[in-house]
Amino acid sequence: MHTFIIDHFACQRAHKRFLWNTITGLGWAFWIYLWLPLLHAIGMLLVPHHEQATTEAFHSIQELFTTLTTHLSMTVLMIAAFLAWASLQWLVMARRRRTVQKQPIIRLHRVLQFMPDEQHVNTWRQAQRMVVVHDEESGLIQQVDIL
């Protein structure tokens, strides 16, 4: 059994490995950046000047919560934008599907060189797969075979 190339990181192209490592490094840097205020607060609590350390630690923790709130709001905003985009795409595709389903197959006789009778049209409606042979130059349908 062959494994996918995605499972073999060393077999991928150099620019993809570089890009993936860069994105991973940026992710870790961002993760550490988020925790810097808390690490600063812990560091301030370990300082011998206890009164000043607690107020600075408190301000550092407030800064952490401000940063996390800002990032959370941006994340929620990005998720909302993605969901709006996905909903719009879904609505467009649903509208296209309804439009295609509303178009009767009888309109097909306009581009056919032969006039289909009602039996052919009913057979086409029930068919799941058809092979349509058409003229390369004019584009007119010459024959419809049902599989």
PDB file of C-alpha atoms in Angstrom:
ATOM      1  CA  MET A   1       0.000   0.000   0.000  1.00  0.00           C
ATOM      2  CA  HIS A   2       1.371   3.423  -0.953  1.00  0.00           C
ATOM      3  CA  THR A   3       1.158   6.266   1.514  1.00  0.00           C
ATOM      4  CA  PHE A   4       0.339   9.789   0.434  1.00  0.00           C
ATOM      5  CA  ILE A   5       3.158  12.260  -0.141  1.00  0.00           C
ATOM      6  CA  ILE A   6       1.582  14.488   2.509  1.00  0.00           C
ATOM      7  CA  ASP A   7       2.566  11.809   5.035  1.00  0.00           C
ATOM      8  CA  HIS A   8       6.198  12.036   3.906  1.00  0.00           C
ATOM      9  CA  PHE A   9       7.224  15.580   4.745  1.00  0.00           C
ATOM     10  CA  ALA A  10      10.780  15.058   3.437  1.00  0.00           C
ATOM     11  CA  CYS A  11       9.429  14.032  -0.008  1.00  0.00           C
ATOM     12  CA  GLN A  12       7.587  17.298  -0.547  1.00  0.00           C
ATOM     13  CA  ARG A  13       9.059  20.109  -2.595  1.00  0.00           C
ATOM     14  CA  ALA A  14      11.487  22.469  -0.866  1.00  0.00           C
ATOM     15  CA  HIS A  15       9.326  25.561  -1.251  1.00  0.00           C
ATOM     16  CA  LYS A  16       6.315  23.785   0.280  1.00  0.00           C
ATOM     17  CA  ARG A  17       8.417  22.584   3.224  1.00  0.00           C
ATOM     18  CA  PHE A  18       9.804  26.105   3.687  1.00  0.00           C
ATOM     19  CA  LEU A  19       6.317  27.629   3.525  1.00  0.00           C
ATOM     20  CA  TRP A  20       4.908  25.096   5.993  1.00  0.00           C
ATOM     21  CA  ASN A  21       7.806  25.631   8.429  1.00  0.00           C
ATOM     22  CA  THR A  22       7.397  29.410   8.133  1.00  0.00           C
ATOM     23  CA  ILE A  23       3.671  29.233   8.853  1.00  0.00           C
ATOM     24  CA  THR A  24       4.319  26.902  11.789  1.00  0.00           C
ATOM     25  CA  GLY A  25       6.981  29.242  13.179  1.00  0.00           C
ATOM     26  CA  LEU A  26       4.676  32.245  12.853  1.00  0.00           C
ATOM     27  CA  GLY A  27       1.935  30.305  14.628  1.00  0.00           C
ATOM     28  CA  TRP A  28       4.234  29.467  17.539  1.00  0.00           C
ATOM     29  CA  ALA A  29       5.467  33.077  17.718  1.00  0.00           C
ATOM     30  CA  PHE A  30       1.869  34.292  17.864  1.00  0.00           C
ATOM     31  CA  TRP A  31       1.040  31.727  20.568  1.00  0.00           C
ATOM     32  CA  ILE A  32       3.992  32.892  22.688  1.00  0.00           C
ATOM     33  CA  TYR A  33       3.018  36.533  22.071  1.00  0.00           C
ATOM     34  CA  LEU A  34      -0.427  35.847  23.502  1.00  0.00           C
ATOM     35  CA  TRP A  35       1.062  34.539  26.758  1.00  0.00           C
ATOM     36  CA  LEU A  36       3.706  37.258  27.229  1.00  0.00           C
ATOM     37  CA  PRO A  37       1.549  39.370  29.595  1.00  0.00           C
ATOM     38  CA  LEU A  38       0.932  36.357  31.845  1.00  0.00           C
ATOM     39  CA  LEU A  39       4.613  35.421  31.829  1.00  0.00           C
ATOM     40  CA  HIS A  40       5.446  39.043  32.664  1.00  0.00           C
ATOM     41  CA  ALA A  41       2.957  38.958  35.561  1.00  0.00           C
ATOM     42  CA  ILE A  42       4.480  35.756  36.934  1.00  0.00           C
ATOM     43  CA  GLY A  43       7.932  37.297  36.603  1.00  0.00           C
ATOM     44  CA  MET A  44       6.784  40.395  38.511  1.00  0.00           C
ATOM     45  CA  LEU A  45       5.408  38.252  41.326  1.00  0.00           C
ATOM     46  CA  LEU A  46       8.797  36.612  41.760  1.00  0.00           C
ATOM     47  CA  VAL A  47      10.498  40.025  42.250  1.00  0.00           C
ATOM     48  CA  PRO A  48      11.321  40.898  45.906  1.00  0.00           C
ATOM     49  CA  HIS A  49       9.425  44.253  45.826  1.00  0.00           C
ATOM     50  CA  HIS A  50       6.075  42.739  46.621  1.00  0.00           C
ATOM     51  CA  GLU A  51       3.781  45.821  46.646  1.00  0.00           C
ATOM     52  CA  GLN A  52       4.887  47.091  43.278  1.00  0.00           C
ATOM     53  CA  ALA A  53       5.002  43.592  41.831  1.00  0.00           C
ATOM     54  CA  THR A  54       1.344  42.845  42.567  1.00  0.00           C
ATOM     55  CA  THR A  55       0.111  46.022  40.871  1.00  0.00           C
ATOM     56  CA  GLU A  56       2.323  45.427  37.835  1.00  0.00           C
ATOM     57  CA  ALA A  57       1.211  41.790  37.764  1.00  0.00           C
ATOM     58  CA  PHE A  58      -2.407  42.921  37.917  1.00  0.00           C
ATOM     59  CA  HIS A  59      -1.859  45.336  35.007  1.00  0.00           C
ATOM     60  CA  SER A  60      -0.076  42.619  33.066  1.00  0.00           C
ATOM     61  CA  ILE A  61      -2.977  40.210  33.580  1.00  0.00           C
ATOM     62  CA  GLN A  62      -5.398  42.937  32.475  1.00  0.00           C
ATOM     63  CA  GLU A  63      -3.275  43.404  29.371  1.00  0.00           C
ATOM     64  CA  LEU A  64      -3.463  39.649  28.736  1.00  0.00           C
ATOM     65  CA  PHE A  65      -7.254  39.681  28.917  1.00  0.00           C
ATOM     66  CA  THR A  66      -7.409  42.744  26.647  1.00  0.00           C
ATOM     67  CA  THR A  67      -5.193  41.005  24.097  1.00  0.00           C
ATOM     68  CA  LEU A  68      -7.179  37.764  24.274  1.00  0.00           C
ATOM     69  CA  THR A  69     -10.468  39.667  23.937  1.00  0.00           C
ATOM     70  CA  THR A  70      -9.185  41.523  20.881  1.00  0.00           C
ATOM     71  CA  HIS A  71      -7.991  38.336  19.229  1.00  0.00           C
ATOM     72  CA  LEU A  72     -11.189  36.509  20.103  1.00  0.00           C
ATOM     73  CA  SER A  73     -13.307  39.277  18.570  1.00  0.00           C
ATOM     74  CA  MET A  74     -11.194  39.200  15.400  1.00  0.00           C
ATOM     75  CA  THR A  75     -11.516  35.423  15.220  1.00  0.00           C
ATOM     76  CA  VAL A  76     -15.296  35.632  15.618  1.00  0.00           C
ATOM     77  CA  LEU A  77     -15.421  38.330  12.934  1.00  0.00           C
ATOM     78  CA  MET A  78     -13.397  36.174  10.530  1.00  0.00           C
ATOM     79  CA  ILE A  79     -15.612  33.145  11.226  1.00  0.00           C
ATOM     80  CA  ALA A  80     -18.724  35.263  10.612  1.00  0.00           C
ATOM     81  CA  ALA A  81     -17.278  36.514   7.315  1.00  0.00           C
ATOM     82  CA  PHE A  82     -16.494  32.935   6.256  1.00  0.00           C
ATOM     83  CA  LEU A  83     -19.985  31.726   7.191  1.00  0.00           C
ATOM     84  CA  ALA A  84     -21.560  34.627   5.289  1.00  0.00           C
ATOM     85  CA  TRP A  85     -19.446  33.792   2.229  1.00  0.00           C
ATOM     86  CA  ALA A  86     -20.300  30.082   2.487  1.00  0.00           C
ATOM     87  CA  SER A  87     -24.013  30.872   2.870  1.00  0.00           C
ATOM     88  CA  LEU A  88     -23.903  33.135  -0.166  1.00  0.00           C
ATOM     89  CA  GLN A  89     -22.225  30.403  -2.214  1.00  0.00           C
ATOM     90  CA  TRP A  90     -24.800  27.868  -1.020  1.00  0.00           C
ATOM     91  CA  LEU A  91     -27.675  30.186  -1.983  1.00  0.00           C
ATOM     92  CA  VAL A  92     -26.207  30.790  -5.439  1.00  0.00           C
ATOM     93  CA  MET A  93     -25.778  27.057  -6.035  1.00  0.00           C
ATOM     94  CA  ALA A  94     -29.313  26.329  -4.763  1.00  0.00           C
ATOM     95  CA  ARG A  95     -30.687  28.993  -7.096  1.00  0.00           C
ATOM     96  CA  ARG A  96     -28.786  27.496 -10.025  1.00  0.00           C
ATOM     97  CA  ARG A  97     -30.092  24.025  -9.170  1.00  0.00           C
ATOM     98  CA  ARG A  98     -33.686  25.304  -9.052  1.00  0.00           C
ATOM     99  CA  THR A  99     -33.228  27.117 -12.358  1.00  0.00           C
ATOM    100  CA  VAL A 100     -31.849  23.996 -14.051  1.00  0.00           C
ATOM    101  CA  GLN A 101     -34.611  21.820 -12.610  1.00  0.00           C
ATOM    102  CA  LYS A 102     -37.324  24.244 -13.779  1.00  0.00           C
ATOM    103  CA  GLN A 103     -36.138  24.172 -17.374  1.00  0.00           C
ATOM    104  CA  PRO A 104     -38.111  21.450 -19.107  1.00  0.00           C
ATOM    105  CA  ILE A 105     -36.203  18.945 -21.118  1.00  0.00           C
ATOM    106  CA  ILE A 106     -38.646  19.477 -23.984  1.00  0.00           C
ATOM    107  CA  ARG A 107     -36.701  22.657 -24.861  1.00  0.00           C
ATOM    108  CA  LEU A 108     -33.985  20.286 -26.008  1.00  0.00           C
ATOM    109  CA  HIS A 109     -35.826  19.739 -29.285  1.00  0.00           C
ATOM    110  CA  ARG A 110     -34.829  23.239 -30.389  1.00  0.00           C
ATOM    111  CA  VAL A 111     -31.204  22.163 -30.759  1.00  0.00           C
ATOM    112  CA  LEU A 112     -31.929  18.648 -31.970  1.00  0.00           C
ATOM    113  CA  GLN A 113     -31.913  17.814 -35.639  1.00  0.00           C
ATOM    114  CA  PHE A 114     -34.622  15.286 -35.015  1.00  0.00           C
ATOM    115  CA  MET A 115     -37.904  15.929 -33.222  1.00  0.00           C
ATOM    116  CA  PRO A 116     -38.244  13.761 -30.093  1.00  0.00           C
ATOM    117  CA  ASP A 117     -41.617  12.273 -29.341  1.00  0.00           C
ATOM    118  CA  GLU A 118     -43.187  12.124 -25.877  1.00  0.00           C
ATOM    119  CA  GLN A 119     -41.786   8.635 -25.227  1.00  0.00           C
ATOM    120  CA  HIS A 120     -38.196   9.862 -25.764  1.00  0.00           C
ATOM    121  CA  VAL A 121     -38.746  12.836 -23.514  1.00  0.00           C
ATOM    122  CA  ASN A 122     -40.142  10.668 -20.688  1.00  0.00           C
ATOM    123  CA  THR A 123     -37.238   8.232 -21.052  1.00  0.00           C
ATOM    124  CA  TRP A 124     -34.754  11.125 -20.844  1.00  0.00           C
ATOM    125  CA  ARG A 125     -36.412  12.457 -17.707  1.00  0.00           C
ATOM    126  CA  GLN A 126     -36.025   9.107 -15.945  1.00  0.00           C
ATOM    127  CA  ALA A 127     -32.481   8.444 -17.144  1.00  0.00           C
ATOM    128  CA  GLN A 128     -29.602   9.024 -14.786  1.00  0.00           C
ATOM    129  CA  ARG A 129     -26.927   9.001 -17.503  1.00  0.00           C
ATOM    130  CA  MET A 130     -27.110   9.856 -21.200  1.00  0.00           C
ATOM    131  CA  VAL A 131     -24.601  10.111 -24.028  1.00  0.00           C
ATOM    132  CA  VAL A 132     -25.289  12.975 -26.385  1.00  0.00           C
ATOM    133  CA  VAL A 133     -23.688  12.992 -29.836  1.00  0.00           C
ATOM    134  CA  HIS A 134     -23.485  16.403 -31.455  1.00  0.00           C
ATOM    135  CA  ASP A 135     -22.063  17.935 -34.596  1.00  0.00           C
ATOM    136  CA  GLU A 136     -18.648  19.547 -33.982  1.00  0.00           C
ATOM    137  CA  GLU A 137     -19.202  22.409 -36.396  1.00  0.00           C
ATOM    138  CA  SER A 138     -22.769  23.456 -35.732  1.00  0.00           C
ATOM    139  CA  GLY A 139     -23.132  22.105 -32.182  1.00  0.00           C
ATOM    140  CA  LEU A 140     -26.534  20.599 -32.982  1.00  0.00           C
ATOM    141  CA  ILE A 141     -27.426  17.407 -31.175  1.00  0.00           C
ATOM    142  CA  GLN A 142     -27.660  14.449 -33.541  1.00  0.00           C
ATOM    143  CA  GLN A 143     -28.368  11.525 -31.203  1.00  0.00           C
ATOM    144  CA  VAL A 144     -29.123  10.825 -27.546  1.00  0.00           C
ATOM    145  CA  ASP A 145     -28.290   7.389 -26.124  1.00  0.00           C
ATOM    146  CA  ILE A 146     -29.436   6.366 -22.654  1.00  0.00           C
ATOM    147  CA  LEU A 147     -27.050   4.245 -20.603  1.00  0.00           C
TER     148      LEU A 147
END
